[in-house]
């Protein structure tokens, strides 16, 4: 069965996701989570939602998915130890050093490879399988055909795919603009979302004309991505045997998680009329949407004709 995985930026959001039909939620703590600005979980709240999940046959996935420096190792190991004591169904990691620590010292925890590892090839998935990973969150820049090829070539490892929510201008979240401009590292959970800013384009007098924008170029939201809407891809991913379909949004509240869970639960269950549920989700959080690389873009051939599908940006 294909699992529906929803974000839980807070205890309330997680419980709402379960109420809406999610099979699992992923959450983080105040440190070492790629969504540092979310409300996140205390260990008391983590214990509560874990108990709820066990009672109702649901799953809890913990995100310890930032890069970690040597100075923070003692603290992250302490956090992992407490997580292992309470138990969960998987730990999402980006840092291979942390993956190694979990594998050696906390073997009860199942390793999930973060999308920030940018795993986008068959060999990449196979390598992580050899390293002890149970599940891989594939790069968001893959098409349905590429995902299908990986699924066929790697039947012995679980695969997870994002189907809804905000997208990053950087390759699978590996953007350094926030750190370079604001001193806030996206890979340490503190992205300033530079891509959402308004950019003014002006000519650089120190550069040759052919290497700098022309004065008549328009200003705009050039790096602000559309949101992903995986409506057209959900059933296809389900049919090809993808193990987990993931919704982005730990910075959003309970109204979003319950609406997203209801809508994608209905799609996965084969409900025919989902227009009302889709409108409810779009009302809760409205941003321009696109099928992304899953359905609106591809790499089978070059096509220079005008696009009729929504743009990525």
PDB file of C-alpha atoms in Angstrom:
ATOM      1  CA  UNK A   1       0.000   0.000   0.000  1.00  0.00           C
ATOM      2  CA  UNK A   2       1.252   3.465  -0.863  1.00  0.00           C
ATOM      3  CA  UNK A   3       1.675   5.532   2.285  1.00  0.00           C
ATOM      4  CA  UNK A   4       0.424   9.113   2.576  1.00  0.00           C
ATOM      5  CA  UNK A   5       2.983  11.148   4.559  1.00  0.00           C
ATOM      6  CA  UNK A   6       2.033  14.589   5.890  1.00  0.00           C
ATOM      7  CA  UNK A   7       4.065  17.334   7.601  1.00  0.00           C
ATOM      8  CA  UNK A   8       3.706  17.979  11.322  1.00  0.00           C
ATOM      9  CA  UNK A   9       5.207  21.322  12.264  1.00  0.00           C
ATOM     10  CA  UNK A  10       3.400  21.073  15.598  1.00  0.00           C
ATOM     11  CA  UNK A  11       1.485  18.553  17.671  1.00  0.00           C
ATOM     12  CA  UNK A  12      -1.806  20.077  16.537  1.00  0.00           C
ATOM     13  CA  UNK A  13      -0.812  19.876  12.867  1.00  0.00           C
ATOM     14  CA  UNK A  14       0.203  16.239  13.247  1.00  0.00           C
ATOM     15  CA  UNK A  15      -3.041  15.211  14.899  1.00  0.00           C
ATOM     16  CA  UNK A  16      -5.001  17.098  12.225  1.00  0.00           C
ATOM     17  CA  UNK A  17      -3.088  15.238   9.505  1.00  0.00           C
ATOM     18  CA  UNK A  18      -4.024  11.900  11.078  1.00  0.00           C
ATOM     19  CA  UNK A  19      -7.646  13.008  11.347  1.00  0.00           C
ATOM     20  CA  UNK A  20      -7.610  13.845   7.641  1.00  0.00           C
ATOM     21  CA  UNK A  21      -6.397  10.400   6.655  1.00  0.00           C
ATOM     22  CA  UNK A  22      -2.603  10.501   6.707  1.00  0.00           C
ATOM     23  CA  UNK A  23      -0.853   7.179   7.267  1.00  0.00           C
ATOM     24  CA  UNK A  24       2.229   8.882   8.710  1.00  0.00           C
ATOM     25  CA  UNK A  25       3.621  12.265   9.691  1.00  0.00           C
ATOM     26  CA  UNK A  26       7.151  13.616   9.771  1.00  0.00           C
ATOM     27  CA  UNK A  27       8.295  16.041  12.438  1.00  0.00           C
ATOM     28  CA  UNK A  28      11.351  17.723  13.889  1.00  0.00           C
ATOM     29  CA  UNK A  29      12.687  19.143  17.147  1.00  0.00           C
ATOM     30  CA  UNK A  30      13.977  22.630  17.874  1.00  0.00           C
ATOM     31  CA  UNK A  31      17.490  21.734  16.639  1.00  0.00           C
ATOM     32  CA  UNK A  32      18.928  19.736  13.746  1.00  0.00           C
ATOM     33  CA  UNK A  33      15.736  20.030  11.724  1.00  0.00           C
ATOM     34  CA  UNK A  34      15.589  21.592   8.247  1.00  0.00           C
ATOM     35  CA  UNK A  35      12.595  23.639   9.407  1.00  0.00           C
ATOM     36  CA  UNK A  36      14.070  25.434  12.407  1.00  0.00           C
ATOM     37  CA  UNK A  37      11.429  28.184  12.232  1.00  0.00           C
ATOM     38  CA  UNK A  38       8.516  25.756  12.520  1.00  0.00           C
ATOM     39  CA  UNK A  39       6.888  25.392  15.943  1.00  0.00           C
ATOM     40  CA  UNK A  40       8.388  21.878  16.124  1.00  0.00           C
ATOM     41  CA  UNK A  41       8.127  19.343  18.957  1.00  0.00           C
ATOM     42  CA  UNK A  42       9.218  19.093  22.541  1.00  0.00           C
ATOM     43  CA  UNK A  43      10.016  15.560  23.690  1.00  0.00           C
ATOM     44  CA  UNK A  44       6.833  15.567  25.759  1.00  0.00           C
ATOM     45  CA  UNK A  45       4.803  16.334  22.628  1.00  0.00           C
ATOM     46  CA  UNK A  46       6.798  13.749  20.702  1.00  0.00           C
ATOM     47  CA  UNK A  47       5.874  11.127  23.310  1.00  0.00           C
ATOM     48  CA  UNK A  48       2.205  12.097  23.023  1.00  0.00           C
ATOM     49  CA  UNK A  49       1.995  11.860  19.234  1.00  0.00           C
ATOM     50  CA  UNK A  50       4.024   8.642  19.230  1.00  0.00           C
ATOM     51  CA  UNK A  51       1.577   7.069  21.678  1.00  0.00           C
ATOM     52  CA  UNK A  52      -1.338   8.254  19.532  1.00  0.00           C
ATOM     53  CA  UNK A  53       0.241   6.829  16.391  1.00  0.00           C
ATOM     54  CA  UNK A  54       0.839   3.424  17.968  1.00  0.00           C
ATOM     55  CA  UNK A  55      -2.710   3.275  19.252  1.00  0.00           C
ATOM     56  CA  UNK A  56      -4.168   4.090  15.818  1.00  0.00           C
ATOM     57  CA  UNK A  57      -1.781   2.159  13.579  1.00  0.00           C
ATOM     58  CA  UNK A  58      -0.003   5.248  12.226  1.00  0.00           C
ATOM     59  CA  UNK A  59       3.687   6.025  11.700  1.00  0.00           C
ATOM     60  CA  UNK A  60       6.021   8.733  13.011  1.00  0.00           C
ATOM     61  CA  UNK A  61       9.078   9.830  11.023  1.00  0.00           C
ATOM     62  CA  UNK A  62      11.624  12.120  12.706  1.00  0.00           C
ATOM     63  CA  UNK A  63      13.644  14.648  10.688  1.00  0.00           C
ATOM     64  CA  UNK A  64      17.223  15.092  11.911  1.00  0.00           C
ATOM     65  CA  UNK A  65      18.102  16.346   8.488  1.00  0.00           C
ATOM     66  CA  UNK A  66      20.582  19.207   8.760  1.00  0.00           C
ATOM     67  CA  UNK A  67      24.328  19.206   8.266  1.00  0.00           C
ATOM     68  CA  UNK A  68      26.074  18.895  11.631  1.00  0.00           C
ATOM     69  CA  UNK A  69      29.469  20.267  12.665  1.00  0.00           C
ATOM     70  CA  UNK A  70      31.916  18.665  15.089  1.00  0.00           C
ATOM     71  CA  UNK A  71      31.006  21.143  17.828  1.00  0.00           C
ATOM     72  CA  UNK A  72      27.388  19.913  17.781  1.00  0.00           C
ATOM     73  CA  UNK A  73      28.031  16.163  17.790  1.00  0.00           C
ATOM     74  CA  UNK A  74      27.429  15.652  21.523  1.00  0.00           C
ATOM     75  CA  UNK A  75      24.089  17.435  21.323  1.00  0.00           C
ATOM     76  CA  UNK A  76      22.865  15.625  18.221  1.00  0.00           C
ATOM     77  CA  UNK A  77      23.873  12.254  19.659  1.00  0.00           C
ATOM     78  CA  UNK A  78      21.910  13.099  22.825  1.00  0.00           C
ATOM     79  CA  UNK A  79      18.869  13.961  20.701  1.00  0.00           C
ATOM     80  CA  UNK A  80      19.184  10.728  18.704  1.00  0.00           C
ATOM     81  CA  UNK A  81      19.495   8.724  21.927  1.00  0.00           C
ATOM     82  CA  UNK A  82      16.268  10.191  23.303  1.00  0.00           C
ATOM     83  CA  UNK A  83      14.540   9.602  19.967  1.00  0.00           C
ATOM     84  CA  UNK A  84      15.626   5.968  19.955  1.00  0.00           C
ATOM     85  CA  UNK A  85      14.420   5.550  23.551  1.00  0.00           C
ATOM     86  CA  UNK A  86      10.898   6.713  22.658  1.00  0.00           C
ATOM     87  CA  UNK A  87      11.004   5.022  19.261  1.00  0.00           C
ATOM     88  CA  UNK A  88       9.838   6.014  15.793  1.00  0.00           C
ATOM     89  CA  UNK A  89       9.376   4.475  12.344  1.00  0.00           C
ATOM     90  CA  UNK A  90      12.264   6.212  10.610  1.00  0.00           C
ATOM     91  CA  UNK A  91      14.782   9.049  10.824  1.00  0.00           C
ATOM     92  CA  UNK A  92      15.340  11.369   7.870  1.00  0.00           C
ATOM     93  CA  UNK A  93      19.001  12.383   7.563  1.00  0.00           C
ATOM     94  CA  UNK A  94      21.075  14.465   5.155  1.00  0.00           C
ATOM     95  CA  UNK A  95      24.479  14.199   6.843  1.00  0.00           C
ATOM     96  CA  UNK A  96      26.200  10.881   6.091  1.00  0.00           C
ATOM     97  CA  UNK A  97      28.208  11.237   9.293  1.00  0.00           C
ATOM     98  CA  UNK A  98      24.974  11.250  11.280  1.00  0.00           C
ATOM     99  CA  UNK A  99      23.781   8.262   9.265  1.00  0.00           C
ATOM    100  CA  UNK A 100      26.954   6.440  10.278  1.00  0.00           C
ATOM    101  CA  UNK A 101      26.435   7.251  13.959  1.00  0.00           C
ATOM    102  CA  UNK A 102      22.850   6.002  13.830  1.00  0.00           C
ATOM    103  CA  UNK A 103      23.870   2.822  12.048  1.00  0.00           C
ATOM    104  CA  UNK A 104      26.613   2.022  14.559  1.00  0.00           C
ATOM    105  CA  UNK A 105      25.096   3.170  17.851  1.00  0.00           C
ATOM    106  CA  UNK A 106      21.327   3.202  17.331  1.00  0.00           C
ATOM    107  CA  UNK A 107      20.512   0.291  14.999  1.00  0.00           C
ATOM    108  CA  UNK A 108      16.852   0.266  16.077  1.00  0.00           C
ATOM    109  CA  UNK A 109      16.340   3.489  14.086  1.00  0.00           C
ATOM    110  CA  UNK A 110      15.594   3.049  10.379  1.00  0.00           C
ATOM    111  CA  UNK A 111      17.482   5.385   8.056  1.00  0.00           C
ATOM    112  CA  UNK A 112      15.613   7.502   5.511  1.00  0.00           C
ATOM    113  CA  UNK A 113      17.704   9.508   3.021  1.00  0.00           C
ATOM    114  CA  UNK A 114      16.603  13.145   2.834  1.00  0.00           C
ATOM    115  CA  UNK A 115      15.702  14.763  -0.469  1.00  0.00           C
ATOM    116  CA  UNK A 116      18.580  17.128   0.345  1.00  0.00           C
ATOM    117  CA  UNK A 117      20.937  14.298  -0.559  1.00  0.00           C
ATOM    118  CA  UNK A 118      19.724  14.976  -4.126  1.00  0.00           C
ATOM    119  CA  UNK A 119      19.436  11.276  -4.970  1.00  0.00           C
ATOM    120  CA  UNK A 120      18.427  11.202  -8.623  1.00  0.00           C
ATOM    121  CA  UNK A 121      20.016   8.092 -10.144  1.00  0.00           C
ATOM    122  CA  UNK A 122      19.730   4.330  -9.901  1.00  0.00           C
ATOM    123  CA  UNK A 123      23.325   4.077  -8.689  1.00  0.00           C
ATOM    124  CA  UNK A 124      22.686   6.682  -5.998  1.00  0.00           C
ATOM    125  CA  UNK A 125      19.782   4.661  -4.620  1.00  0.00           C
ATOM    126  CA  UNK A 126      21.786   1.425  -4.760  1.00  0.00           C
ATOM    127  CA  UNK A 127      24.673   3.014  -2.892  1.00  0.00           C
ATOM    128  CA  UNK A 128      22.397   4.171  -0.080  1.00  0.00           C
ATOM    129  CA  UNK A 129      20.895   0.698   0.114  1.00  0.00           C
ATOM    130  CA  UNK A 130      24.410  -0.701   0.636  1.00  0.00           C
ATOM    131  CA  UNK A 131      25.008   1.910   3.343  1.00  0.00           C
ATOM    132  CA  UNK A 132      22.035   0.663   5.338  1.00  0.00           C
ATOM    133  CA  UNK A 133      19.257   3.046   4.304  1.00  0.00           C
ATOM    134  CA  UNK A 134      15.765   1.567   4.281  1.00  0.00           C
ATOM    135  CA  UNK A 135      14.022   4.404   2.413  1.00  0.00           C
ATOM    136  CA  UNK A 136      15.109   7.133  -0.018  1.00  0.00           C
ATOM    137  CA  UNK A 137      13.325  10.434  -0.578  1.00  0.00           C
ATOM    138  CA  UNK A 138      14.043  11.009  -4.261  1.00  0.00           C
ATOM    139  CA  UNK A 139      15.167  14.324  -5.713  1.00  0.00           C
ATOM    140  CA  UNK A 140      12.277  16.627  -6.616  1.00  0.00           C
ATOM    141  CA  UNK A 141      13.778  17.252 -10.050  1.00  0.00           C
ATOM    142  CA  UNK A 142      12.882  13.798 -11.410  1.00  0.00           C
ATOM    143  CA  UNK A 143      10.200  13.080 -14.003  1.00  0.00           C
ATOM    144  CA  UNK A 144       7.681  10.256 -13.713  1.00  0.00           C
ATOM    145  CA  UNK A 145       9.569   8.191 -16.277  1.00  0.00           C
ATOM    146  CA  UNK A 146      12.844   8.620 -14.372  1.00  0.00           C
ATOM    147  CA  UNK A 147      11.164   7.674 -11.092  1.00  0.00           C
ATOM    148  CA  UNK A 148       9.669   4.625 -12.796  1.00  0.00           C
ATOM    149  CA  UNK A 149      13.085   3.531 -14.050  1.00  0.00           C
ATOM    150  CA  UNK A 150      14.538   3.800 -10.530  1.00  0.00           C
ATOM    151  CA  UNK A 151      11.602   1.860  -9.079  1.00  0.00           C
ATOM    152  CA  UNK A 152      12.073  -0.955 -11.598  1.00  0.00           C
ATOM    153  CA  UNK A 153      15.842  -1.127 -11.066  1.00  0.00           C
ATOM    154  CA  UNK A 154      15.673  -0.906  -7.248  1.00  0.00           C
ATOM    155  CA  UNK A 155      12.809  -3.102  -6.056  1.00  0.00           C
ATOM    156  CA  UNK A 156      14.452  -3.916  -2.716  1.00  0.00           C
ATOM    157  CA  UNK A 157      14.410  -0.445  -1.139  1.00  0.00           C
ATOM    158  CA  UNK A 158      11.522   1.848  -0.261  1.00  0.00           C
ATOM    159  CA  UNK A 159      11.113   5.012  -2.347  1.00  0.00           C
ATOM    160  CA  UNK A 160       9.451   8.262  -1.335  1.00  0.00           C
ATOM    161  CA  UNK A 161       8.329  11.114  -3.628  1.00  0.00           C
ATOM    162  CA  UNK A 162       7.120  14.664  -2.910  1.00  0.00           C
ATOM    163  CA  UNK A 163       3.662  15.321  -4.398  1.00  0.00           C
ATOM    164  CA  UNK A 164       2.605  18.690  -2.977  1.00  0.00           C
ATOM    165  CA  UNK A 165       3.851  21.941  -1.483  1.00  0.00           C
ATOM    166  CA  UNK A 166       6.548  24.557  -1.792  1.00  0.00           C
ATOM    167  CA  UNK A 167       9.507  23.900  -4.075  1.00  0.00           C
ATOM    168  CA  UNK A 168      13.071  25.157  -3.743  1.00  0.00           C
ATOM    169  CA  UNK A 169      14.924  27.118  -6.408  1.00  0.00           C
ATOM    170  CA  UNK A 170      18.051  25.166  -5.510  1.00  0.00           C
ATOM    171  CA  UNK A 171      18.515  21.551  -6.595  1.00  0.00           C
ATOM    172  CA  UNK A 172      16.492  19.568  -4.021  1.00  0.00           C
ATOM    173  CA  UNK A 173      17.042  22.259  -1.422  1.00  0.00           C
ATOM    174  CA  UNK A 174      20.817  22.550  -1.799  1.00  0.00           C
ATOM    175  CA  UNK A 175      20.742  26.346  -2.082  1.00  0.00           C
ATOM    176  CA  UNK A 176      23.437  28.531  -0.500  1.00  0.00           C
ATOM    177  CA  UNK A 177      21.953  31.960  -1.272  1.00  0.00           C
ATOM    178  CA  UNK A 178      20.533  32.392   2.229  1.00  0.00           C
ATOM    179  CA  UNK A 179      23.870  31.665   3.886  1.00  0.00           C
ATOM    180  CA  UNK A 180      25.870  33.819   1.477  1.00  0.00           C
ATOM    181  CA  UNK A 181      23.547  36.831   1.696  1.00  0.00           C
ATOM    182  CA  UNK A 182      22.079  36.597   5.216  1.00  0.00           C
ATOM    183  CA  UNK A 183      24.396  34.234   7.088  1.00  0.00           C
ATOM    184  CA  UNK A 184      21.508  31.798   7.573  1.00  0.00           C
ATOM    185  CA  UNK A 185      22.182  28.300   6.279  1.00  0.00           C
ATOM    186  CA  UNK A 186      19.315  26.490   4.549  1.00  0.00           C
ATOM    187  CA  UNK A 187      21.138  23.223   5.168  1.00  0.00           C
ATOM    188  CA  UNK A 188      21.126  23.950   8.883  1.00  0.00           C
ATOM    189  CA  UNK A 189      17.411  24.714   8.970  1.00  0.00           C
ATOM    190  CA  UNK A 190      17.497  28.514   8.847  1.00  0.00           C
ATOM    191  CA  UNK A 191      16.707  29.422   5.225  1.00  0.00           C
ATOM    192  CA  UNK A 192      15.799  33.110   4.790  1.00  0.00           C
ATOM    193  CA  UNK A 193      13.937  32.237   1.559  1.00  0.00           C
ATOM    194  CA  UNK A 194      15.890  34.659  -0.596  1.00  0.00           C
ATOM    195  CA  UNK A 195      14.081  33.212  -3.617  1.00  0.00           C
ATOM    196  CA  UNK A 196      10.794  34.787  -2.465  1.00  0.00           C
ATOM    197  CA  UNK A 197      12.252  38.297  -2.768  1.00  0.00           C
ATOM    198  CA  UNK A 198      11.667  40.928  -5.465  1.00  0.00           C
ATOM    199  CA  UNK A 199      14.741  41.376  -7.664  1.00  0.00           C
ATOM    200  CA  UNK A 200      15.703  44.551  -9.521  1.00  0.00           C
ATOM    201  CA  UNK A 201      17.750  44.037 -12.654  1.00  0.00           C
ATOM    202  CA  UNK A 202      20.376  46.612 -13.565  1.00  0.00           C
ATOM    203  CA  UNK A 203      23.375  46.768 -15.864  1.00  0.00           C
ATOM    204  CA  UNK A 204      26.801  46.116 -14.341  1.00  0.00           C
ATOM    205  CA  UNK A 205      29.081  48.750 -15.799  1.00  0.00           C
ATOM    206  CA  UNK A 206      32.131  46.672 -14.867  1.00  0.00           C
ATOM    207  CA  UNK A 207      31.066  43.808 -17.151  1.00  0.00           C
ATOM    208  CA  UNK A 208      30.972  43.490 -20.953  1.00  0.00           C
ATOM    209  CA  UNK A 209      27.550  44.185 -22.433  1.00  0.00           C
ATOM    210  CA  UNK A 210      26.966  40.556 -23.395  1.00  0.00           C
ATOM    211  CA  UNK A 211      27.539  39.402 -19.807  1.00  0.00           C
ATOM    212  CA  UNK A 212      25.139  41.700 -17.959  1.00  0.00           C
ATOM    213  CA  UNK A 213      21.358  42.323 -18.150  1.00  0.00           C
ATOM    214  CA  UNK A 214      20.214  45.116 -20.413  1.00  0.00           C
ATOM    215  CA  UNK A 215      18.550  48.247 -18.955  1.00  0.00           C
ATOM    216  CA  UNK A 216      15.176  47.308 -20.483  1.00  0.00           C
ATOM    217  CA  UNK A 217      15.029  43.936 -18.659  1.00  0.00           C
ATOM    218  CA  UNK A 218      12.059  43.659 -16.306  1.00  0.00           C
ATOM    219  CA  UNK A 219      12.282  43.471 -12.521  1.00  0.00           C
ATOM    220  CA  UNK A 220      10.314  40.706 -10.834  1.00  0.00           C
ATOM    221  CA  UNK A 221      10.002  37.663  -8.600  1.00  0.00           C
ATOM    222  CA  UNK A 222      12.492  35.814 -10.751  1.00  0.00           C
ATOM    223  CA  UNK A 223      13.470  33.055  -8.326  1.00  0.00           C
ATOM    224  CA  UNK A 224      10.141  32.478  -6.568  1.00  0.00           C
ATOM    225  CA  UNK A 225       8.963  28.963  -7.380  1.00  0.00           C
ATOM    226  CA  UNK A 226       5.399  27.858  -7.980  1.00  0.00           C
ATOM    227  CA  UNK A 227       4.021  25.269  -5.553  1.00  0.00           C
ATOM    228  CA  UNK A 228       3.895  21.620  -6.558  1.00  0.00           C
ATOM    229  CA  UNK A 229       0.470  20.097  -7.215  1.00  0.00           C
ATOM    230  CA  UNK A 230       0.815  16.359  -7.809  1.00  0.00           C
ATOM    231  CA  UNK A 231      -2.827  15.710  -8.659  1.00  0.00           C
ATOM    232  CA  UNK A 232      -2.046  14.225 -12.074  1.00  0.00           C
ATOM    233  CA  UNK A 233       0.835  12.125 -10.761  1.00  0.00           C
ATOM    234  CA  UNK A 234      -0.577  10.526  -7.607  1.00  0.00           C
ATOM    235  CA  UNK A 235      -2.293   7.515  -9.147  1.00  0.00           C
ATOM    236  CA  UNK A 236       0.611   6.889 -11.531  1.00  0.00           C
ATOM    237  CA  UNK A 237       3.080   6.891  -8.639  1.00  0.00           C
ATOM    238  CA  UNK A 238       0.770   4.583  -6.732  1.00  0.00           C
ATOM    239  CA  UNK A 239       0.545   2.186  -9.685  1.00  0.00           C
ATOM    240  CA  UNK A 240       4.324   2.031 -10.160  1.00  0.00           C
ATOM    241  CA  UNK A 241       4.725   1.009  -6.519  1.00  0.00           C
ATOM    242  CA  UNK A 242       6.158   4.085  -4.837  1.00  0.00           C
ATOM    243  CA  UNK A 243       6.060   3.370  -1.114  1.00  0.00           C
ATOM    244  CA  UNK A 244       5.439   6.842   0.281  1.00  0.00           C
ATOM    245  CA  UNK A 245       3.930  10.049  -1.135  1.00  0.00           C
ATOM    246  CA  UNK A 246       5.007  13.135   0.765  1.00  0.00           C
ATOM    247  CA  UNK A 247       3.410  16.547   1.274  1.00  0.00           C
ATOM    248  CA  UNK A 248       5.648  19.512   2.106  1.00  0.00           C
ATOM    249  CA  UNK A 249       4.673  22.068   4.740  1.00  0.00           C
ATOM    250  CA  UNK A 250       6.015  21.921   8.292  1.00  0.00           C
ATOM    251  CA  UNK A 251       5.797  25.718   8.409  1.00  0.00           C
ATOM    252  CA  UNK A 252       2.031  25.517   7.835  1.00  0.00           C
ATOM    253  CA  UNK A 253      -0.712  24.907  10.372  1.00  0.00           C
ATOM    254  CA  UNK A 254      -3.388  22.302  11.144  1.00  0.00           C
ATOM    255  CA  UNK A 255      -5.882  23.689   8.610  1.00  0.00           C
ATOM    256  CA  UNK A 256      -3.398  22.967   5.826  1.00  0.00           C
ATOM    257  CA  UNK A 257      -2.443  19.486   6.999  1.00  0.00           C
ATOM    258  CA  UNK A 258      -6.005  18.269   7.406  1.00  0.00           C
ATOM    259  CA  UNK A 259      -7.056  19.697   4.028  1.00  0.00           C
ATOM    260  CA  UNK A 260      -4.038  18.192   2.251  1.00  0.00           C
ATOM    261  CA  UNK A 261      -4.562  14.838   3.957  1.00  0.00           C
ATOM    262  CA  UNK A 262      -8.246  14.712   3.006  1.00  0.00           C
ATOM    263  CA  UNK A 263      -7.588  15.596  -0.616  1.00  0.00           C
ATOM    264  CA  UNK A 264      -4.733  13.192  -1.301  1.00  0.00           C
ATOM    265  CA  UNK A 265      -6.397  10.439   0.771  1.00  0.00           C
ATOM    266  CA  UNK A 266      -9.389  10.721  -1.539  1.00  0.00           C
ATOM    267  CA  UNK A 267      -7.170  10.501  -4.628  1.00  0.00           C
ATOM    268  CA  UNK A 268      -5.286   7.468  -3.345  1.00  0.00           C
ATOM    269  CA  UNK A 269      -8.540   5.748  -2.405  1.00  0.00           C
ATOM    270  CA  UNK A 270      -9.920   6.293  -5.911  1.00  0.00           C
ATOM    271  CA  UNK A 271     -12.697   8.707  -4.953  1.00  0.00           C
ATOM    272  CA  UNK A 272     -14.176  10.150  -8.128  1.00  0.00           C
ATOM    273  CA  UNK A 273     -15.378  13.610  -7.128  1.00  0.00           C
ATOM    274  CA  UNK A 274     -12.562  15.446  -5.357  1.00  0.00           C
ATOM    275  CA  UNK A 275     -13.177  18.973  -6.671  1.00  0.00           C
ATOM    276  CA  UNK A 276     -14.540  20.220  -3.354  1.00  0.00           C
ATOM    277  CA  UNK A 277     -11.590  18.849  -1.401  1.00  0.00           C
ATOM    278  CA  UNK A 278      -9.139  20.387  -3.859  1.00  0.00           C
ATOM    279  CA  UNK A 279     -10.795  23.806  -3.568  1.00  0.00           C
ATOM    280  CA  UNK A 280     -10.637  23.527   0.205  1.00  0.00           C
ATOM    281  CA  UNK A 281      -6.883  22.875   0.042  1.00  0.00           C
ATOM    282  CA  UNK A 282      -6.335  25.748  -2.381  1.00  0.00           C
ATOM    283  CA  UNK A 283      -8.331  28.061  -0.145  1.00  0.00           C
ATOM    284  CA  UNK A 284      -6.274  27.215   2.932  1.00  0.00           C
ATOM    285  CA  UNK A 285      -3.029  28.078   1.148  1.00  0.00           C
ATOM    286  CA  UNK A 286      -3.062  29.725  -2.270  1.00  0.00           C
ATOM    287  CA  UNK A 287       0.050  30.130  -4.424  1.00  0.00           C
ATOM    288  CA  UNK A 288       0.480  29.527  -8.143  1.00  0.00           C
ATOM    289  CA  UNK A 289       0.733  25.797  -8.707  1.00  0.00           C
ATOM    290  CA  UNK A 290       2.412  23.509 -11.220  1.00  0.00           C
ATOM    291  CA  UNK A 291       2.798  19.786 -11.849  1.00  0.00           C
ATOM    292  CA  UNK A 292       6.541  20.417 -11.686  1.00  0.00           C
ATOM    293  CA  UNK A 293       8.993  17.934 -13.118  1.00  0.00           C
ATOM    294  CA  UNK A 294       6.510  15.155 -12.392  1.00  0.00           C
ATOM    295  CA  UNK A 295       4.050  16.039 -15.146  1.00  0.00           C
ATOM    296  CA  UNK A 296       4.580  19.541 -16.598  1.00  0.00           C
ATOM    297  CA  UNK A 297       8.243  19.259 -17.571  1.00  0.00           C
ATOM    298  CA  UNK A 298      10.347  16.504 -19.092  1.00  0.00           C
ATOM    299  CA  UNK A 299      13.629  15.570 -20.684  1.00  0.00           C
ATOM    300  CA  UNK A 300      12.611  13.138 -23.423  1.00  0.00           C
ATOM    301  CA  UNK A 301      13.244  15.681 -26.183  1.00  0.00           C
ATOM    302  CA  UNK A 302      13.896  19.364 -26.737  1.00  0.00           C
ATOM    303  CA  UNK A 303      10.748  21.401 -27.222  1.00  0.00           C
ATOM    304  CA  UNK A 304      11.063  25.095 -28.027  1.00  0.00           C
ATOM    305  CA  UNK A 305       7.355  25.729 -28.605  1.00  0.00           C
ATOM    306  CA  UNK A 306       5.539  28.083 -26.204  1.00  0.00           C
ATOM    307  CA  UNK A 307       4.555  26.345 -22.981  1.00  0.00           C
ATOM    308  CA  UNK A 308       0.883  26.051 -22.070  1.00  0.00           C
ATOM    309  CA  UNK A 309       1.493  24.414 -18.679  1.00  0.00           C
ATOM    310  CA  UNK A 310       2.277  26.423 -15.525  1.00  0.00           C
ATOM    311  CA  UNK A 311       5.902  27.437 -15.143  1.00  0.00           C
ATOM    312  CA  UNK A 312       8.105  26.170 -12.349  1.00  0.00           C
ATOM    313  CA  UNK A 313       8.867  29.725 -11.304  1.00  0.00           C
TER     314      UNK A 313
END
